[in-house]
PDB file of C-alpha atoms in Angstrom:
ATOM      1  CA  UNK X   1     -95.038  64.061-177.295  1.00  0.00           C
ATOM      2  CA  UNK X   2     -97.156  66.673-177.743  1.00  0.00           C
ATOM      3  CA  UNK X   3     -95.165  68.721-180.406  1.00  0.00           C
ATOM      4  CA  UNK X   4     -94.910  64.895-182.436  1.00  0.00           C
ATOM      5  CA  UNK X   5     -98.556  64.875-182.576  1.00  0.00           C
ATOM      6  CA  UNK X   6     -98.961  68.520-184.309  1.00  0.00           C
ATOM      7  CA  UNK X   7     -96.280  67.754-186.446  1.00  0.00           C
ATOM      8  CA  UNK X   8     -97.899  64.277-187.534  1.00  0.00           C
ATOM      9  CA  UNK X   9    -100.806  65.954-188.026  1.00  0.00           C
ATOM     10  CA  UNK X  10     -99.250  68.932-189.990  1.00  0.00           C
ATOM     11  CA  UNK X  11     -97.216  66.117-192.166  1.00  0.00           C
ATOM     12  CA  UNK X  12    -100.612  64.392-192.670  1.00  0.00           C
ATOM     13  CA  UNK X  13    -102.661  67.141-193.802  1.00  0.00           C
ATOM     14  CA  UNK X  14    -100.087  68.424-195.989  1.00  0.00           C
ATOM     15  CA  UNK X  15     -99.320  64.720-197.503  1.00  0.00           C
ATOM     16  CA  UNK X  16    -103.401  64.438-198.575  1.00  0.00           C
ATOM     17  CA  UNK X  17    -103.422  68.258-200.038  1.00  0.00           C
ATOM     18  CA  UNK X  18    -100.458  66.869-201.829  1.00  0.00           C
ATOM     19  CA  UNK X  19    -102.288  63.992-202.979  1.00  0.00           C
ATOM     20  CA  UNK X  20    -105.037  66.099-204.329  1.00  0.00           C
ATOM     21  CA  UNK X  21    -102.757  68.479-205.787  1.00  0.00           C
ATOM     22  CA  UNK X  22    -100.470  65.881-207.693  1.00  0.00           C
ATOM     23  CA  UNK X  23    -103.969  64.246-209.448  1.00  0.00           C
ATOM     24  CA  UNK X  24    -105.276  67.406-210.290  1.00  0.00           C
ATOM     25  CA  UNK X  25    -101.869  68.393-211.721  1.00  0.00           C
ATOM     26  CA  UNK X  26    -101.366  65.245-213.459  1.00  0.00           C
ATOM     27  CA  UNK X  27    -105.277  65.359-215.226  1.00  0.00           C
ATOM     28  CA  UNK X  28    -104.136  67.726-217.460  1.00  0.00           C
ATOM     29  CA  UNK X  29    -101.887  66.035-219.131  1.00  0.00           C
ATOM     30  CA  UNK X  30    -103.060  62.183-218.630  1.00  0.00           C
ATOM     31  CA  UNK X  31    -105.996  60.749-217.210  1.00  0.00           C
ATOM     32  CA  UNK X  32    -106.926  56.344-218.046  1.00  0.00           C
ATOM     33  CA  UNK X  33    -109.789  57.408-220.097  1.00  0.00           C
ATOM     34  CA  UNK X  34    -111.401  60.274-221.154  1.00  0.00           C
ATOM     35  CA  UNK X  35    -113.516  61.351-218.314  1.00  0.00           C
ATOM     36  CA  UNK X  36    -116.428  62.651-220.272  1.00  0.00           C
ATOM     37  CA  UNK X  37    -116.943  59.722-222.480  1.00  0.00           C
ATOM     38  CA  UNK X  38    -119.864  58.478-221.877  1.00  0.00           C
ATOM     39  CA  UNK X  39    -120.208  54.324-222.984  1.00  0.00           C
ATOM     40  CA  UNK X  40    -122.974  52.346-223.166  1.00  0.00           C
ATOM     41  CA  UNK X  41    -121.478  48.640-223.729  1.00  0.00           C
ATOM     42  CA  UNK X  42    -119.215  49.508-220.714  1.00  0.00           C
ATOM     43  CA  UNK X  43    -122.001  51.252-218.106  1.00  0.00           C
ATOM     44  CA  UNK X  44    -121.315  50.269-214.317  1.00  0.00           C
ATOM     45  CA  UNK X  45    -118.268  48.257-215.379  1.00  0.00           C
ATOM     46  CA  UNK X  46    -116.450  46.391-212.399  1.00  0.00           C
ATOM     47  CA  UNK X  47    -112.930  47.674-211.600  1.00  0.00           C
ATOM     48  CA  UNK X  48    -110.343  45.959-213.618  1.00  0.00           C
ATOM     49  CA  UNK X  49    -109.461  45.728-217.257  1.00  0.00           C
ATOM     50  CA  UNK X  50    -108.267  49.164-217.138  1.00  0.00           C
ATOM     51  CA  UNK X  51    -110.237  50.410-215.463  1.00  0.00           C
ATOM     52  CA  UNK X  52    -109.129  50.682-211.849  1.00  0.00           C
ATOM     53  CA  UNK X  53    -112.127  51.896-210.190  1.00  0.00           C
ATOM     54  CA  UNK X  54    -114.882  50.404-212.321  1.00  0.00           C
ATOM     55  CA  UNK X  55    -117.224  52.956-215.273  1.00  0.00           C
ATOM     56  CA  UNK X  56    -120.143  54.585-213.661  1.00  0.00           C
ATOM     57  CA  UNK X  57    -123.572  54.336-215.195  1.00  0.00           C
ATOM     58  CA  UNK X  58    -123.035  56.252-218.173  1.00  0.00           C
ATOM     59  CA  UNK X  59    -119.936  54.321-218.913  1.00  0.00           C
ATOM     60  CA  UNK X  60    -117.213  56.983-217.722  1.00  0.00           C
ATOM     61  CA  UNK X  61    -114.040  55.877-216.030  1.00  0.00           C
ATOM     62  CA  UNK X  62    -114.785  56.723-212.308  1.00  0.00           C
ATOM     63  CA  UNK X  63    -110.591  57.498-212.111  1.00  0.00           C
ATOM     64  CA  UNK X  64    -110.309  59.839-214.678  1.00  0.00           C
ATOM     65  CA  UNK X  65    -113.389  61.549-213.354  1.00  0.00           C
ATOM     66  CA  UNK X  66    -111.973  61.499-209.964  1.00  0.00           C
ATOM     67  CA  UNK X  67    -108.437  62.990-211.179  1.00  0.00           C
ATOM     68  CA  UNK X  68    -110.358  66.009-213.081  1.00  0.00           C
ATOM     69  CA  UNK X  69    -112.755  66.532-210.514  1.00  0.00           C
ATOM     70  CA  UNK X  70    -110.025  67.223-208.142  1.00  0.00           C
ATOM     71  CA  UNK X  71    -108.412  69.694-210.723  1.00  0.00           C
ATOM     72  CA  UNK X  72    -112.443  71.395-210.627  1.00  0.00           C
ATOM     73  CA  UNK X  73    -112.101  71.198-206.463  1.00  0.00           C
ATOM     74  CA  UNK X  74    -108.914  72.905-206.247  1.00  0.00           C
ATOM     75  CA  UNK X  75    -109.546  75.966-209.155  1.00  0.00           C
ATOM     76  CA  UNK X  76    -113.298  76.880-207.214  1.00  0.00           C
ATOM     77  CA  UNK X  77    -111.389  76.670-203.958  1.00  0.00           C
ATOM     78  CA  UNK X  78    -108.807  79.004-204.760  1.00  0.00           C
ATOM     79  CA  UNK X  79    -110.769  81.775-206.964  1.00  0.00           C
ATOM     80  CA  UNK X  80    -113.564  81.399-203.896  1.00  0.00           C
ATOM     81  CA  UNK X  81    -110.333  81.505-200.786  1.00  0.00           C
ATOM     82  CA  UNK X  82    -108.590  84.178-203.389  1.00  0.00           C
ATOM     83  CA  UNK X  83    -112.061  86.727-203.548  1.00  0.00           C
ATOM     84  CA  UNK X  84    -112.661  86.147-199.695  1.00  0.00           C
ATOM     85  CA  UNK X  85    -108.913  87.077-199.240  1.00  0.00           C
ATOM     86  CA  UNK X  86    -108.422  90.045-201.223  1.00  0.00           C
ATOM     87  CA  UNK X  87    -112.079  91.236-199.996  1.00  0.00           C
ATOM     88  CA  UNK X  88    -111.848  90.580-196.152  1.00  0.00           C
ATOM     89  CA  UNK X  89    -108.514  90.735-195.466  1.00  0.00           C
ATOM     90  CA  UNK X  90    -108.353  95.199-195.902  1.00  0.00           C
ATOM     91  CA  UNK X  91    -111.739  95.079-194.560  1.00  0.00           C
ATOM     92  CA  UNK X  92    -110.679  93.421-191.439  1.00  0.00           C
ATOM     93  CA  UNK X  93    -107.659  95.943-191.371  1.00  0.00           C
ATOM     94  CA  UNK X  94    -108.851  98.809-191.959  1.00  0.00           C
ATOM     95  CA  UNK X  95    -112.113  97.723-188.691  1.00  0.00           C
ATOM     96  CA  UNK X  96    -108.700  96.761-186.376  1.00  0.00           C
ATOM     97  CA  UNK X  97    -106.863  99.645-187.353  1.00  0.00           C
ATOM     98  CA  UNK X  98    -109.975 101.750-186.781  1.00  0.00           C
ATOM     99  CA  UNK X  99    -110.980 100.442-183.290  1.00  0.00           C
ATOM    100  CA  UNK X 100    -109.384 102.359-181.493  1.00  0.00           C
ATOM    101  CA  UNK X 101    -109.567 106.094-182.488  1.00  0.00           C
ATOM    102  CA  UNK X 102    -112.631 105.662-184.960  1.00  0.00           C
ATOM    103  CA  UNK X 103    -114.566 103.160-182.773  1.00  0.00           C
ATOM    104  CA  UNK X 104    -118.143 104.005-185.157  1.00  0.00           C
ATOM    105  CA  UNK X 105    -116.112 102.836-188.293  1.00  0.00           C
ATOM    106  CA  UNK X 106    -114.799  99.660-187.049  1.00  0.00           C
ATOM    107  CA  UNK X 107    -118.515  98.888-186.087  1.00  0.00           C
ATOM    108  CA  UNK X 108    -120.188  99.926-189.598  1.00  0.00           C
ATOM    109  CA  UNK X 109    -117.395  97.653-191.009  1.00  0.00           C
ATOM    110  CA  UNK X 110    -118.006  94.654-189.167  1.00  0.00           C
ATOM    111  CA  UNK X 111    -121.829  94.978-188.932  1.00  0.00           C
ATOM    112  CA  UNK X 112    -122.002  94.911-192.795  1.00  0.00           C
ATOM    113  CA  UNK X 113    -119.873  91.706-192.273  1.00  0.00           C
ATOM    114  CA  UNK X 114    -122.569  90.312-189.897  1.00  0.00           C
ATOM    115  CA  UNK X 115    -125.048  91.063-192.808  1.00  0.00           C
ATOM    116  CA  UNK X 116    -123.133  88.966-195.356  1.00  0.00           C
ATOM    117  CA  UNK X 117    -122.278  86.511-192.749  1.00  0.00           C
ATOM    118  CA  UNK X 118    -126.077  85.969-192.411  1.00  0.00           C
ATOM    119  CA  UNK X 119    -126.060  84.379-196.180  1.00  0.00           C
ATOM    120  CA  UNK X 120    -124.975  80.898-196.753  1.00  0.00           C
ATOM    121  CA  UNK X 121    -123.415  80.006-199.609  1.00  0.00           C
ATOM    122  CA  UNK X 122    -125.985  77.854-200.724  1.00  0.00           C
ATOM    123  CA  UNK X 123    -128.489  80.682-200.527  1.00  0.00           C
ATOM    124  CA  UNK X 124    -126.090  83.016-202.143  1.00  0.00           C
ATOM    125  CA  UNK X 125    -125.441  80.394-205.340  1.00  0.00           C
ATOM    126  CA  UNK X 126    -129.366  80.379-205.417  1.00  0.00           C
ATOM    127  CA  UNK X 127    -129.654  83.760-205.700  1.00  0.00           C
ATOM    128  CA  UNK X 128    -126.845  84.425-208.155  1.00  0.00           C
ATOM    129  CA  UNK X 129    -128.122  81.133-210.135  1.00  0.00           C
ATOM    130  CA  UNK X 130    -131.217  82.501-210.815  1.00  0.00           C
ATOM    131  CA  UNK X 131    -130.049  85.580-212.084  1.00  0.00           C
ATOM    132  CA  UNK X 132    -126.861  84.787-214.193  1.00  0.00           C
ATOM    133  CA  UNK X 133    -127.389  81.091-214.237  1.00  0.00           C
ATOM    134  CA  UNK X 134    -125.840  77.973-212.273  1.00  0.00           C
ATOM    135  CA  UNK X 135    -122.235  77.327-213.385  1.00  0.00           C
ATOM    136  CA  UNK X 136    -118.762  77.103-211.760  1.00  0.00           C
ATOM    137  CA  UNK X 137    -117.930  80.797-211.653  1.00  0.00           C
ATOM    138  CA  UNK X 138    -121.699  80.947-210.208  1.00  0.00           C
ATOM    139  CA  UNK X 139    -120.353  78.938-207.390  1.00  0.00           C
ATOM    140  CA  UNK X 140    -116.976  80.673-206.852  1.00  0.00           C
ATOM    141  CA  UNK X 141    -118.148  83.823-206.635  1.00  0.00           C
ATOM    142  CA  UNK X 142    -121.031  82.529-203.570  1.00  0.00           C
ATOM    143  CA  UNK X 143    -117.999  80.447-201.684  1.00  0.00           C
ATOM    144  CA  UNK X 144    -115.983  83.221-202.034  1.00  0.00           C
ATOM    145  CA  UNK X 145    -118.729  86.162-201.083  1.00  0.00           C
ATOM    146  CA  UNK X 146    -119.786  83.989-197.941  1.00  0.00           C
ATOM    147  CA  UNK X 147    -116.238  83.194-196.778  1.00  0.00           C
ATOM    148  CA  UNK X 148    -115.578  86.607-196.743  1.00  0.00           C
ATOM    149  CA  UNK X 149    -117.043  87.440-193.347  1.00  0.00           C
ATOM    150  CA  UNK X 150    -113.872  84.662-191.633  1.00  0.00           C
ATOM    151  CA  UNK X 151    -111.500  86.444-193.388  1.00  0.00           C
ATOM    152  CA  UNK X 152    -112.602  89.724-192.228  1.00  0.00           C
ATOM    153  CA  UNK X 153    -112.557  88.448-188.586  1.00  0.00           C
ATOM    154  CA  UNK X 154    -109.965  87.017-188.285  1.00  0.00           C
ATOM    155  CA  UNK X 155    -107.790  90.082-189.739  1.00  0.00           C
ATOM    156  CA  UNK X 156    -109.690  92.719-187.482  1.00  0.00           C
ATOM    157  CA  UNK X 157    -108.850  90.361-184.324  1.00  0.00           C
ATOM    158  CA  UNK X 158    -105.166  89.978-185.487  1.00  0.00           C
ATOM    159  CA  UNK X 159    -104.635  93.682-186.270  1.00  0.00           C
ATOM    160  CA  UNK X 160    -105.930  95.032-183.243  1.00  0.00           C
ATOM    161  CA  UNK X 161    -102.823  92.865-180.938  1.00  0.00           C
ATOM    162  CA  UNK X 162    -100.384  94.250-183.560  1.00  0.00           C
ATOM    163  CA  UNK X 163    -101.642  97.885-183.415  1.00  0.00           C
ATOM    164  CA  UNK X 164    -100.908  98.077-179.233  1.00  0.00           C
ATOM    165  CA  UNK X 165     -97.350  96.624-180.206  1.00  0.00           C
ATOM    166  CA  UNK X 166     -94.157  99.075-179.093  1.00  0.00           C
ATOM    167  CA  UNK X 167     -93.467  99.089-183.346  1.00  0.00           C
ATOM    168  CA  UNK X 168     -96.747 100.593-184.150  1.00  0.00           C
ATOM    169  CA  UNK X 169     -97.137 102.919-181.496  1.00  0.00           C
ATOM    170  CA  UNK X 170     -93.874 104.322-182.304  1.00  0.00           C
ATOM    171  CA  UNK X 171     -94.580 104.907-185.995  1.00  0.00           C
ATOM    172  CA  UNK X 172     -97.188 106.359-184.593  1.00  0.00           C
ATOM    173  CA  UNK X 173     -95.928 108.697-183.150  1.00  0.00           C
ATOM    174  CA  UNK X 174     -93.667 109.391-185.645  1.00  0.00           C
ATOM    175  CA  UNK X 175     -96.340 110.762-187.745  1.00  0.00           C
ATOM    176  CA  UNK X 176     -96.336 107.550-190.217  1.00  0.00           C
ATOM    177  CA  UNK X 177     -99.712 106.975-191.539  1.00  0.00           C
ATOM    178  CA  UNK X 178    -102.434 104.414-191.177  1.00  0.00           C
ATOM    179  CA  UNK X 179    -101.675 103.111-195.192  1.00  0.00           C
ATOM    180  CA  UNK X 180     -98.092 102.901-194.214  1.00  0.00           C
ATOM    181  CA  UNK X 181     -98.719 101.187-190.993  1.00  0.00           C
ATOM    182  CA  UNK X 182    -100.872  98.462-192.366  1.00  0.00           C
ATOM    183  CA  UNK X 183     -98.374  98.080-195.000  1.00  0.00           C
ATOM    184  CA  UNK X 184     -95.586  97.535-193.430  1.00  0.00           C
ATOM    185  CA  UNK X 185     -96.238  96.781-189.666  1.00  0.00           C
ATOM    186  CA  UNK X 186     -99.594  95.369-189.913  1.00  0.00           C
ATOM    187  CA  UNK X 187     -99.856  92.929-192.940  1.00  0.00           C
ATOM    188  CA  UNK X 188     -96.227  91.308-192.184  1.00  0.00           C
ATOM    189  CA  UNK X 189     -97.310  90.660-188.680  1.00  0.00           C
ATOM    190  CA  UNK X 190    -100.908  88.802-189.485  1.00  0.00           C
ATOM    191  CA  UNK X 191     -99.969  87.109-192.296  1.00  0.00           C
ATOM    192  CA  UNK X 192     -99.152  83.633-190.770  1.00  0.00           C
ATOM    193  CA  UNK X 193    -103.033  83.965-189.125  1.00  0.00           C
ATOM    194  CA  UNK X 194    -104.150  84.612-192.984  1.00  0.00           C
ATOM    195  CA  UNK X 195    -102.518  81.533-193.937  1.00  0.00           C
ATOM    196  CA  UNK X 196    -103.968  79.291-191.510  1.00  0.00           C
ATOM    197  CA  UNK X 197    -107.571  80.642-192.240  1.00  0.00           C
ATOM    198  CA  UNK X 198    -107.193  79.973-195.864  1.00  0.00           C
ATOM    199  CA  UNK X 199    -106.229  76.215-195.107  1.00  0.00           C
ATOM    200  CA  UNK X 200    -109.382  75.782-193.150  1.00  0.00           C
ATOM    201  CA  UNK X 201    -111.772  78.314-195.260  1.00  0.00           C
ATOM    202  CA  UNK X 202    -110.566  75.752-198.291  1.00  0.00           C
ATOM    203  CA  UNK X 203    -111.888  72.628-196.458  1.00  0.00           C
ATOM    204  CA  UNK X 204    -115.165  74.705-196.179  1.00  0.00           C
ATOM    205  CA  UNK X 205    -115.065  75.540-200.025  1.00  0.00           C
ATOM    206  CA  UNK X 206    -114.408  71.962-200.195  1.00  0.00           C
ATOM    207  CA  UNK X 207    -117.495  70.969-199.163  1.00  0.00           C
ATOM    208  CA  UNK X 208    -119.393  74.261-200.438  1.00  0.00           C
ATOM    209  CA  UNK X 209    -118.692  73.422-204.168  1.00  0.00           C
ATOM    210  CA  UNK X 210    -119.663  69.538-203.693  1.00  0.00           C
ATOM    211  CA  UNK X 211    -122.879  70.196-201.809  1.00  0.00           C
ATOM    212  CA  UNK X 212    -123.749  72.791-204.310  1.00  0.00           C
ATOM    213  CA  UNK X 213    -122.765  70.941-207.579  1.00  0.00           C
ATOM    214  CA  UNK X 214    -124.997  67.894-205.577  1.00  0.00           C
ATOM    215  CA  UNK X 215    -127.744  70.410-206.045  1.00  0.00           C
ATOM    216  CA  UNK X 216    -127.570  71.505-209.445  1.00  0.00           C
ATOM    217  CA  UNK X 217    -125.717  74.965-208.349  1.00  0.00           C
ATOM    218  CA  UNK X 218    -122.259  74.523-208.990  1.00  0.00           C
ATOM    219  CA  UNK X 219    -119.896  73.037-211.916  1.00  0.00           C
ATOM    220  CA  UNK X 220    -122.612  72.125-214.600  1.00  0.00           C
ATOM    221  CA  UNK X 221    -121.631  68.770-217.029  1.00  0.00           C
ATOM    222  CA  UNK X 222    -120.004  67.255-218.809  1.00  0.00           C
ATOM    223  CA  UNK X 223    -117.221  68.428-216.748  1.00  0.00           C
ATOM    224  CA  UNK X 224    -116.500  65.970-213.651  1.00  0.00           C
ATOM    225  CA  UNK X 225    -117.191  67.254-210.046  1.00  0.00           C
ATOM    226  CA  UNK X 226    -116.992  65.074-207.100  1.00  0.00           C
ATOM    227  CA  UNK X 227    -120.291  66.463-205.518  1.00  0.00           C
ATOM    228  CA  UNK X 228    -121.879  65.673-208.968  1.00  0.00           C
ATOM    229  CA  UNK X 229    -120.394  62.322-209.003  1.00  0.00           C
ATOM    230  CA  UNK X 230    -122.322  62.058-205.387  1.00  0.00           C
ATOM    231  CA  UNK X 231    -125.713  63.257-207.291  1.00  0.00           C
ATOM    232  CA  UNK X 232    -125.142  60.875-209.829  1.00  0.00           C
ATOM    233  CA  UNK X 233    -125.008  57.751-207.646  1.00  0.00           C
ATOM    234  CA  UNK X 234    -127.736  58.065-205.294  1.00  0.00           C
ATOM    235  CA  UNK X 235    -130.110  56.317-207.552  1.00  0.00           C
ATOM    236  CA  UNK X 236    -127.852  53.517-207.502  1.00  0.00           C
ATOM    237  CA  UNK X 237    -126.883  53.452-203.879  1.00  0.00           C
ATOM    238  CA  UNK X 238    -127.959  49.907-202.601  1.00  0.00           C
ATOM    239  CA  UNK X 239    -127.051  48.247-205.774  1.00  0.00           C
ATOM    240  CA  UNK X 240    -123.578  49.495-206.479  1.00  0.00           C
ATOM    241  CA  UNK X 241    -122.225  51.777-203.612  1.00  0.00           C
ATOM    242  CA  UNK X 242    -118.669  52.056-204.588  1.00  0.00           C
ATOM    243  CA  UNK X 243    -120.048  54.886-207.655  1.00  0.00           C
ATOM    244  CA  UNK X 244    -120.579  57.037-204.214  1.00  0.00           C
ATOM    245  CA  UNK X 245    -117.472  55.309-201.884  1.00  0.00           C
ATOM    246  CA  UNK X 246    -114.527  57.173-204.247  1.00  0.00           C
ATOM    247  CA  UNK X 247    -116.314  60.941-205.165  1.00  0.00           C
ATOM    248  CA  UNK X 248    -117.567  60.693-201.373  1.00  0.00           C
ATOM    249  CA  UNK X 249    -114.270  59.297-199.961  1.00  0.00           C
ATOM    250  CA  UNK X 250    -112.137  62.231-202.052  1.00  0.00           C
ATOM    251  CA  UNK X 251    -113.885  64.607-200.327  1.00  0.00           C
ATOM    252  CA  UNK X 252    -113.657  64.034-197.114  1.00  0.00           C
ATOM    253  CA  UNK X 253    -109.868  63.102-197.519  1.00  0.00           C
ATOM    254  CA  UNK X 254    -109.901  66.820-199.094  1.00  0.00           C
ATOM    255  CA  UNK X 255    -111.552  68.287-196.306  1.00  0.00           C
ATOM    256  CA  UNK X 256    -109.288  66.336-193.831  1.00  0.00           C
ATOM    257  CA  UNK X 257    -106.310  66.996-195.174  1.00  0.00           C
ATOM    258  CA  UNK X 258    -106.537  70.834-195.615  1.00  0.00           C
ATOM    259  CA  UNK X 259    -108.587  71.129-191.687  1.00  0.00           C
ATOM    260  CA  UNK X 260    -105.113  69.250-190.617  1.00  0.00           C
ATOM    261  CA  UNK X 261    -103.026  71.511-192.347  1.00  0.00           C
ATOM    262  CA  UNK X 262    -104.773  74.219-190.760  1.00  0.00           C
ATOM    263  CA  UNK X 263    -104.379  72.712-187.502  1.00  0.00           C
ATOM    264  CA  UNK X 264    -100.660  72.472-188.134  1.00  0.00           C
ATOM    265  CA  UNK X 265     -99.827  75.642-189.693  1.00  0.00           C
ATOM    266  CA  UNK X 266    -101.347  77.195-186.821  1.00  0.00           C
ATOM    267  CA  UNK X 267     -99.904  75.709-184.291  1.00  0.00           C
ATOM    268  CA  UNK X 268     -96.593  75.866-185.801  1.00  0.00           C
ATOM    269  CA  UNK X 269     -96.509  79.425-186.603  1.00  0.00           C
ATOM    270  CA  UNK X 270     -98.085  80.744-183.188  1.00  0.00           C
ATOM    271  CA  UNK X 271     -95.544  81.873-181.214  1.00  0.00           C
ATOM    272  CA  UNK X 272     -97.724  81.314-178.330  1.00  0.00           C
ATOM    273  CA  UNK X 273     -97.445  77.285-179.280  1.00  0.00           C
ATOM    274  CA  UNK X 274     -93.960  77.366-179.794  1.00  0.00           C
ATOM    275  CA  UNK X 275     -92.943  78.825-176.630  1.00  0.00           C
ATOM    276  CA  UNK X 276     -95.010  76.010-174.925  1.00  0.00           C
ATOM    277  CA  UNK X 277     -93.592  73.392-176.640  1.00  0.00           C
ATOM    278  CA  UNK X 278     -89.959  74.494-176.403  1.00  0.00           C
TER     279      UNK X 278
END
């Protein structure tokens, strides 16, 4: 029963990604309407008539919006996962691989991660904002610098169990060096724990680039962002909730759908997991 559940959850999460996916992929090359054409004869139109999901105030199709504001959701999410990735991951390494001979390293490397750590994204997109000025590659580059600290983690906790394995201790030994090592003993070995943490850390850039676009810190108009959409509607809140229901609805399917596929990678892929169910 047990292994049913983590693999309806693993078939869930990876049916909503798939959901997001297919309308993002599918924006650029049809959407109802044009998404940033704004119509005054048709603001806060009801659903119907073609259009599906009603016109917000400015007379966009709240669709169309929805479909290319998923294609914005994905691109931050995987530039921002991508940077924190290709940053943390060696990072992480090199502290795990360190640990144990060079024990002062491994620190230096991880208290510089507790540094970073200590800035939110939020306060990071502020920063960077007022100095190159609020955009989408603005917000990227503050999801992906404050994501970098999990990544990090995550890779220095993973490559310290493979470095005490009989494998590495023989290459060791036979004089193979620490590039080498990580190469081929280390990065095989704690790639299925990289996977699962870029699953979650994109349900946290989720979020990131909606709360920050929400502020006036992330994708700038006139193209669509769900946490923009959000911004948009609060003025209008009482009097026609459904121009918040969708944008705020697609994110937090989003956000479900990759934390379940996190959930399920992981326990799929731990051998740990697998043992117990078998």
């Amino acid at each position: 029963m047990s292994g049913r559940r983590l693999n309806l959850g693993l078939v869930t999460g990876g049916a909503l990604v798939g959901v997001v996916v297919a309308a993002a992929l599918v924006s650029f090359v049809w959407t109802p309407h044009d998404p940033t054409l704004v119509d005054a004869a048709g603001k806060l139109r009801e659903p119907g008539g073609g259009y599906l999901l009603g016109a917000d105030k400015f007379g966009r199709d709240t669709l169309s919006q929805l479909m290319v504001g998923a294609r914005t959701t994905l691109y931050v999410g995987v530039v921002a996962v991508g940077i924190a990735a290709v940053v943390g991951t060696p990072l992480g390494v090199a502290a795990g691989m360190a640990s144990r001979s060079r024990g002062w390293v491994s620190e230096l490397i991880m208290r510089v991660n507790d540094l970073v750590f200590a800035f939110p994204a939020l306060l990071l997109a502020v920063m960077l904002g007022a100095v190159y000025g609020a955009g989408t590659l603005t917000a990227m580059i503050a999801i992906g610098v404050a994501t970098v600290p999990a990544f990090a983690r995550v890779a220095r906790a993973a490559t310290m169990q493979v470095m005490v394995t009989d494998y590495v201790l023989a290459a060791r030994a036979a004089g193979r060096r620490g590039p080498a090592i990580a190469v081929r003993h280390v990065l095989p070995n704690i790639g299925s724990v990289l996977i699962v943490q870029a699953s979650v850390s994109f349900a946290i850039a989720i979020l990131a680039e909606a709360a920050l676009s929400f502020l006036g810190f992330g994708t700038r108009p006139p193209t669509p962002s769900w946490g923009r959409m959000l911004q948009e509607s609060q003025e209008l809140l009482f009097s026609t909730p459904r121009l918040a229901l969708w944008p705020g609805l697609a994110i937090a399917l989003a956000v479900l759908g990759f934390n379940l596929l996190g959930d399920g990678l992981r326990d799929h892929l731990d051998p740990k997991l697998r043992s117990a169910r078998g």
